[in-house]
CSV table of C-alpha atoms in Angstrom, one decimal:
chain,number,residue,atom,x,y,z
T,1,UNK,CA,8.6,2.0,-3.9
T,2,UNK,CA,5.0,1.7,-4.8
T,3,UNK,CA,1.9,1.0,-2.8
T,4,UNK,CA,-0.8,-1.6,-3.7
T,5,UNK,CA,-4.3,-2.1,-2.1
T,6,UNK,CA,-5.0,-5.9,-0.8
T,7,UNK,CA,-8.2,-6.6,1.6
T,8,UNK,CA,-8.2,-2.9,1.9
T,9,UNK,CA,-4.7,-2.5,3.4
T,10,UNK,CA,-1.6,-1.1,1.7
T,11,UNK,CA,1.5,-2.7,0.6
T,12,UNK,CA,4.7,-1.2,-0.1
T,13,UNK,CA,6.2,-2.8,-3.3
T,14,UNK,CA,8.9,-2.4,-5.4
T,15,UNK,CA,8.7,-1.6,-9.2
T,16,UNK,CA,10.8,-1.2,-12.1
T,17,UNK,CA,12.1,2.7,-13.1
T,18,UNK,CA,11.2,3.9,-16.4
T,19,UNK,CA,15.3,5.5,-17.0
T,20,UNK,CA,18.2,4.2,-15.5
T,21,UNK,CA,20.9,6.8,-15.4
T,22,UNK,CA,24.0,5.9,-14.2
T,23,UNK,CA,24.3,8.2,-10.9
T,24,UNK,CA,28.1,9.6,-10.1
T,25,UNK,CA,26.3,11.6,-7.8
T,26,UNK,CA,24.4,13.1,-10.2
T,27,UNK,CA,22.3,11.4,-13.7
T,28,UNK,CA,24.9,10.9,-16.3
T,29,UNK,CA,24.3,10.3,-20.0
T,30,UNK,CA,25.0,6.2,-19.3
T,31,UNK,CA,22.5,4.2,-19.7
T,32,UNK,CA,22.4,0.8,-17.3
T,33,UNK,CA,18.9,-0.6,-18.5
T,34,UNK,CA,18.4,-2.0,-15.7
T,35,UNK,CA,15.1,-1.4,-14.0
T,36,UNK,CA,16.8,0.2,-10.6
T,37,UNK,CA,19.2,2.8,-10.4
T,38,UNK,CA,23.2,2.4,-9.7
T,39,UNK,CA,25.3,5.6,-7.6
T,40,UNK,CA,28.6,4.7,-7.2
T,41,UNK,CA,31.6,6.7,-7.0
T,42,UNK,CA,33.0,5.9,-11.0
T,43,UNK,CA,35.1,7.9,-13.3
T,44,UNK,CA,33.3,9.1,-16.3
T,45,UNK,CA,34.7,11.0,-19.1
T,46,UNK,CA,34.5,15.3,-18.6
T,47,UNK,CA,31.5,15.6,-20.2
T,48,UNK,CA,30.0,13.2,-18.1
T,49,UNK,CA,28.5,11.1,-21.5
T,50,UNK,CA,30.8,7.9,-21.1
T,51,UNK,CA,32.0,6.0,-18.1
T,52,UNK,CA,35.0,4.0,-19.9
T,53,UNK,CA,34.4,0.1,-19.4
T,54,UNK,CA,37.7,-0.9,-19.3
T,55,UNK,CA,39.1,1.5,-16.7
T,56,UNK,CA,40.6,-0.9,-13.7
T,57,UNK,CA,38.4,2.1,-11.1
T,58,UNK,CA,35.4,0.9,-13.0
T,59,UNK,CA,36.3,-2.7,-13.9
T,60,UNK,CA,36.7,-2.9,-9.8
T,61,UNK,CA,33.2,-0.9,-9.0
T,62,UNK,CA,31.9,-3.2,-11.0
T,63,UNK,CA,32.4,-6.1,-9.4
T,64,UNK,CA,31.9,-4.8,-6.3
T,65,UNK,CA,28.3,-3.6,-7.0
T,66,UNK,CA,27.7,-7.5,-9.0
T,67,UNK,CA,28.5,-9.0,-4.9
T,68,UNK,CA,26.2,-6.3,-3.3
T,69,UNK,CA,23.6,-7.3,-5.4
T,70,UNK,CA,23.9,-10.9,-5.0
T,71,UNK,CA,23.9,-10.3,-1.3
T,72,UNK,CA,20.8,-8.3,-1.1
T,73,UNK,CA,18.1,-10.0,-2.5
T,74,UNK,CA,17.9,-12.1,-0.1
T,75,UNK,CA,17.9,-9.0,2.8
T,76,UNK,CA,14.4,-8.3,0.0
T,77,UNK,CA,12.7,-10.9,0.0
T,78,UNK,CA,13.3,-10.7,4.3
T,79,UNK,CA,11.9,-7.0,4.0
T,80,UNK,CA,8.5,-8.9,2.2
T,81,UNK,CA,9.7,-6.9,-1.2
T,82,UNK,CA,10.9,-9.5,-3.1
T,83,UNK,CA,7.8,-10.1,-5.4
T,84,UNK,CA,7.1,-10.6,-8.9
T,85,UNK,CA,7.0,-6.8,-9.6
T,86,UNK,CA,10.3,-6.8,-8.4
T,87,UNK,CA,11.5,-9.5,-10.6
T,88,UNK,CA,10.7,-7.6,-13.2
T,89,UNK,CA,12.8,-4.9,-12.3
T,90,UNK,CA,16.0,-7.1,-12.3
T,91,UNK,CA,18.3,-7.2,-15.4
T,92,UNK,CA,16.2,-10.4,-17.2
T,93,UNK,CA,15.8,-9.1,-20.7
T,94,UNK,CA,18.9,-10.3,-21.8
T,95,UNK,CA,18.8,-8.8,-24.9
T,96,UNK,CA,20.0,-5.6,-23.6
T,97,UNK,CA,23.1,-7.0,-22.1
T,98,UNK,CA,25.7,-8.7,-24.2
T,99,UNK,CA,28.3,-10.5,-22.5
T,100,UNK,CA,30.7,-7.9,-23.4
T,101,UNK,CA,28.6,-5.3,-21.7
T,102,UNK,CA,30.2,-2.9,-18.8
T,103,UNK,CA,27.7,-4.2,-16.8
T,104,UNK,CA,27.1,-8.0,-17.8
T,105,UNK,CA,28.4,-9.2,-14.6
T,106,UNK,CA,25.4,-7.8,-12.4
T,107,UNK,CA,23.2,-10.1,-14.7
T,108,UNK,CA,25.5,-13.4,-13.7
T,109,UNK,CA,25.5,-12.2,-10.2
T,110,UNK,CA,21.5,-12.1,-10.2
T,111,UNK,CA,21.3,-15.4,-12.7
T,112,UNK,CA,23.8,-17.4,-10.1
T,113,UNK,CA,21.8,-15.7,-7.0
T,114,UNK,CA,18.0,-16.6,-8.5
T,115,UNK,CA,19.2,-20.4,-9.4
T,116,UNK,CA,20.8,-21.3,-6.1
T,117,UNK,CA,18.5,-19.6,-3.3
T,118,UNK,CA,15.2,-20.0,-2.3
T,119,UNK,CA,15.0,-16.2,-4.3
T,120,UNK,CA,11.7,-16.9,-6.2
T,121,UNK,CA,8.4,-16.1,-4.8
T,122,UNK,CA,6.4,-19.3,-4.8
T,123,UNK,CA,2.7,-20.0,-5.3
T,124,UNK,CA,2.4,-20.7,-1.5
T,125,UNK,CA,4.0,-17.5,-0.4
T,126,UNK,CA,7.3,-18.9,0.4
T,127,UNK,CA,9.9,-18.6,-1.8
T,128,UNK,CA,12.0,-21.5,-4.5
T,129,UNK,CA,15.4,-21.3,-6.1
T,130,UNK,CA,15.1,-21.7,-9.5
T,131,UNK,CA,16.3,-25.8,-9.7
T,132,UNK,CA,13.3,-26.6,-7.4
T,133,UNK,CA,10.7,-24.4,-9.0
T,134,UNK,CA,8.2,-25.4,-11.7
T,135,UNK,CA,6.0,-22.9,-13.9
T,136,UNK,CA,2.3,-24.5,-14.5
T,137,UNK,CA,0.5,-23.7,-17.6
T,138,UNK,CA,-3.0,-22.4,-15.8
T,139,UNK,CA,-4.1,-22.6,-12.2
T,140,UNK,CA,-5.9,-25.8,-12.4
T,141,UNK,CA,-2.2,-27.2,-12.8
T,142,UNK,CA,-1.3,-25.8,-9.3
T,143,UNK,CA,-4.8,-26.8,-7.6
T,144,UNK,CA,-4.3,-30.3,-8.8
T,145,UNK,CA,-0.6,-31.0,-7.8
T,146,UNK,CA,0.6,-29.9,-3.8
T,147,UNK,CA,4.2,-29.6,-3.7
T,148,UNK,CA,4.3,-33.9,-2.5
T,149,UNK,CA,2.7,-34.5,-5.6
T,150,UNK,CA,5.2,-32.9,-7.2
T,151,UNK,CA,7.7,-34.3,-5.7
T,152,UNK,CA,6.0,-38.0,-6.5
T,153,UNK,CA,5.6,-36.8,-10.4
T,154,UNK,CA,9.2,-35.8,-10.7
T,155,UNK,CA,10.2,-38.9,-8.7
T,156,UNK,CA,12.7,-36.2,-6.6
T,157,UNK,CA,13.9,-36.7,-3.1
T,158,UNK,CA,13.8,-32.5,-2.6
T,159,UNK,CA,11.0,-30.4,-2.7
T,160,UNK,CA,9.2,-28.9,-5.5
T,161,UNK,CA,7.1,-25.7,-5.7
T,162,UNK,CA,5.0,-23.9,-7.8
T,163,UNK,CA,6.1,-20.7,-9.0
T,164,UNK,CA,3.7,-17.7,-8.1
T,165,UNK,CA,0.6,-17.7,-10.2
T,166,UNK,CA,1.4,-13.9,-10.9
T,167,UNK,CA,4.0,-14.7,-13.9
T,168,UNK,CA,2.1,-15.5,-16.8
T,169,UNK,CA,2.4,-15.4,-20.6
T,170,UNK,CA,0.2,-12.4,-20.9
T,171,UNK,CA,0.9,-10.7,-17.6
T,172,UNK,CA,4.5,-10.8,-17.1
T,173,UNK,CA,5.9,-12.2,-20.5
T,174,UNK,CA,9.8,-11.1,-19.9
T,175,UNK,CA,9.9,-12.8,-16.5
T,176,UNK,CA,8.7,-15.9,-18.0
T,177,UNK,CA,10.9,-15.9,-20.7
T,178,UNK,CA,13.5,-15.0,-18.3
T,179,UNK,CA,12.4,-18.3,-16.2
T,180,UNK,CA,12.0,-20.4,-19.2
T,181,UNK,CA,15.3,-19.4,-21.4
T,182,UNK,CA,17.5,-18.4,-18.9
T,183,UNK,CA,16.9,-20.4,-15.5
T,184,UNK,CA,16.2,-23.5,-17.4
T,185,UNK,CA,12.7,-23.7,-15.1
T,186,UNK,CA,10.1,-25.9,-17.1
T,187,UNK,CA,6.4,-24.7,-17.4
T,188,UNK,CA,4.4,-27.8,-16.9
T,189,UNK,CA,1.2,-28.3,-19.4
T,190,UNK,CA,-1.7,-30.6,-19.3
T,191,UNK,CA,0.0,-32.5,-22.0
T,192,UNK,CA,3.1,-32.5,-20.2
T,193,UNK,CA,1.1,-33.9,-17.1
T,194,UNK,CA,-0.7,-36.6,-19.0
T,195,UNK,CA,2.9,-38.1,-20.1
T,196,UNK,CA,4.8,-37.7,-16.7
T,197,UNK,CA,2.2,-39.5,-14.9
T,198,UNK,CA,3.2,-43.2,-14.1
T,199,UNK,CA,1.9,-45.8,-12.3
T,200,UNK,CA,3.6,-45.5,-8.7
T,201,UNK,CA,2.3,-41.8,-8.9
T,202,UNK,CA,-1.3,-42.9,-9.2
T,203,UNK,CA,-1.3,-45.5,-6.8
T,204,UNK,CA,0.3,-43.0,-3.8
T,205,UNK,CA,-2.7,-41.4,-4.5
T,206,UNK,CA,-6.1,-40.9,-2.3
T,207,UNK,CA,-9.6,-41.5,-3.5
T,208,UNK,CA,-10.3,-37.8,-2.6
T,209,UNK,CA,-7.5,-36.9,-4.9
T,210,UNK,CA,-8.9,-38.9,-7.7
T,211,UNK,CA,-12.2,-36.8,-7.8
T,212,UNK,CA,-10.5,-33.9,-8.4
T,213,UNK,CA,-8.6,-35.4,-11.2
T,214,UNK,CA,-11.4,-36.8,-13.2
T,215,UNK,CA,-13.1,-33.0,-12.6
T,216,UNK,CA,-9.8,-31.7,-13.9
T,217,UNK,CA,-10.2,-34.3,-16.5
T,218,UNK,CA,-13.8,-33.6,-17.9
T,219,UNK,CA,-12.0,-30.0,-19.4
T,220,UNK,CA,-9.2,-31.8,-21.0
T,221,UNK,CA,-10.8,-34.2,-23.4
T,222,UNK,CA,-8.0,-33.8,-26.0
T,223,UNK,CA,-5.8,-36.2,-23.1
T,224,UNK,CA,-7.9,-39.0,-23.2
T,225,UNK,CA,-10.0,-38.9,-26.7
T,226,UNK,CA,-9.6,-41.4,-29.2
T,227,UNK,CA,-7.6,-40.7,-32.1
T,228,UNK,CA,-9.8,-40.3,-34.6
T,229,UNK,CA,-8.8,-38.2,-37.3
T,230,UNK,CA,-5.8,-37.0,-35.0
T,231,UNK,CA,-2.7,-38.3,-35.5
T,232,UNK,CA,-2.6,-40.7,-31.9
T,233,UNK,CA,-4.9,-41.2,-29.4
T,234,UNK,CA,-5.0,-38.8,-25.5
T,235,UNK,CA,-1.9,-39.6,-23.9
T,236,UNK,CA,-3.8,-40.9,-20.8
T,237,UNK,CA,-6.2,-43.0,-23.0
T,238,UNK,CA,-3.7,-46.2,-22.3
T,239,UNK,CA,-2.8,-45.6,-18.9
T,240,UNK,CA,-4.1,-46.7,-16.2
T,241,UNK,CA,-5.9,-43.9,-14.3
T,242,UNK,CA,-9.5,-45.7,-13.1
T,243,UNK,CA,-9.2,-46.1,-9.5
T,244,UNK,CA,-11.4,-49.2,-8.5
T,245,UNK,CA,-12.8,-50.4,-5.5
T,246,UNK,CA,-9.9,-52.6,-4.4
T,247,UNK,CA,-7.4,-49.7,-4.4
T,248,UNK,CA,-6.4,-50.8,-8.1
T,249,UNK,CA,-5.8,-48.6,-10.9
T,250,UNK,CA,-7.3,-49.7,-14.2
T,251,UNK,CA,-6.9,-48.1,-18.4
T,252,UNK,CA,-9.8,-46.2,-18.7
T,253,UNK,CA,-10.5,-48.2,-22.4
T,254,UNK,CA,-9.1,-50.9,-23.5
T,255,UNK,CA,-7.1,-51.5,-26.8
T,256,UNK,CA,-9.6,-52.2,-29.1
């Protein structure tokens, strides 16, 4: 556990341990890589610097330690623990587990735990499971869009969140990559944005919401310039984004 300072009180977090021993009661020489630590009762060899894989004792402690972590994130993110920083301290580089690692089925236990339950902390302080969660590419992305909007853009019936604004590129680059390669969870871009939105979106849409928009849209000239010397024009130049005064949406230029 760690403590952080917020509007000068203290929070307890969790964060990621720089070694991860196996403990048999006591540090062996195996090394989990995971970012927490692991006691259980297996055999290791007598010098204590190998803890045979394929021995059934292990092979069964295993598994069993794969379903107690499965079940206790959610008892985590209960406790108020589950946070980013904890995130990271959960078996997501994948690199350093093959699938024919001893312990490669904690990483399937947390994969199939993080994409089914509402396990992800959210920009709104609840939490998402990973097939209702959506990464956005700056804040302005998660000002612009509420989770309806979402919803609308996507044209979903279930709800859609934001993921924190905490896991960034620079900040928290395995987690992302985590996110991105491994929960299938897409980061949403301006670009992106511009080509998702469609008509019905635009018209379920207030005037308020508009202003906001075309602020949003005075820092992202490059979706709505003319072509140029690119190679095609903005991909909202064509569309039809001008709210008039009848409640109809307009192209902002025509096709000349």
């Amino acid at each position: 556990l760690g403590f952080e300072s917020k509007a000068g009180k203290k929070r307890e977090y969790i964060a990621k341990v720089r070694e991860s021993p196996l403990i048999v009661y006591f540090p062996t020489e195996k090394e989990t890589r995971f970012g927490f630590l692991i006691q259980g009762p297996y055999r290791t060899t007598p010098a204590r610097d190998n803890t045979p894989k394929t021995d059934e004792w292990n092979v069964f402690l295993v598994r069993e330690t794969a379903d107690l972590i499965g079940e206790i994130l959610p008892q985590i993110r209960d406790l108020g623990l589950l946070t980013v920083s904890f995130l990271e301290a959960l078996p997501i580089r994948t690199e350093d587990f093959p699938d024919d690692s001893m312990f490669y089925p904690l990483v399937e236990s947390v994969k199939k735990a993080l994409s089914e339950e509402d396990l992800l902390p959210a920009d709104d302080g609840s939490f998402v499971s990973a097939e209702n969660a959506k990464l956005a590419r700056g804040a302005d992305l998660r000002k612009l869009l509420n989770q309806d909007q979402l919803r609308q853009l996507f044209q979903s019936t279930g709800t859609i969140k934001w993921l924190s604004g905490e896991i960034t590129q620079d900040r928290t680059p395995d987690v992302r990559a985590y996110l991105i390669d491994e929960l299938n969870i897409e980061e949403l871009t301006p670009d992106d944005l511009a080509r998702k939105i469609h008509d019905s979106f635009l018209a379920a849409q207030s005037d308020e919401w508009f202003v906001i928009f075309y602020r949003y849209l005075s820092g992202q000239e490059s979706l709505w310039r003319d072509k140029g010397h690119y190679y095609l024009d903005g991909p909202l130049r064509r569309k039809q984004i001008i709210r008039c005064e009848d409640g109809q949406t307009v192209a902002a230029f025509d096709n000349a």
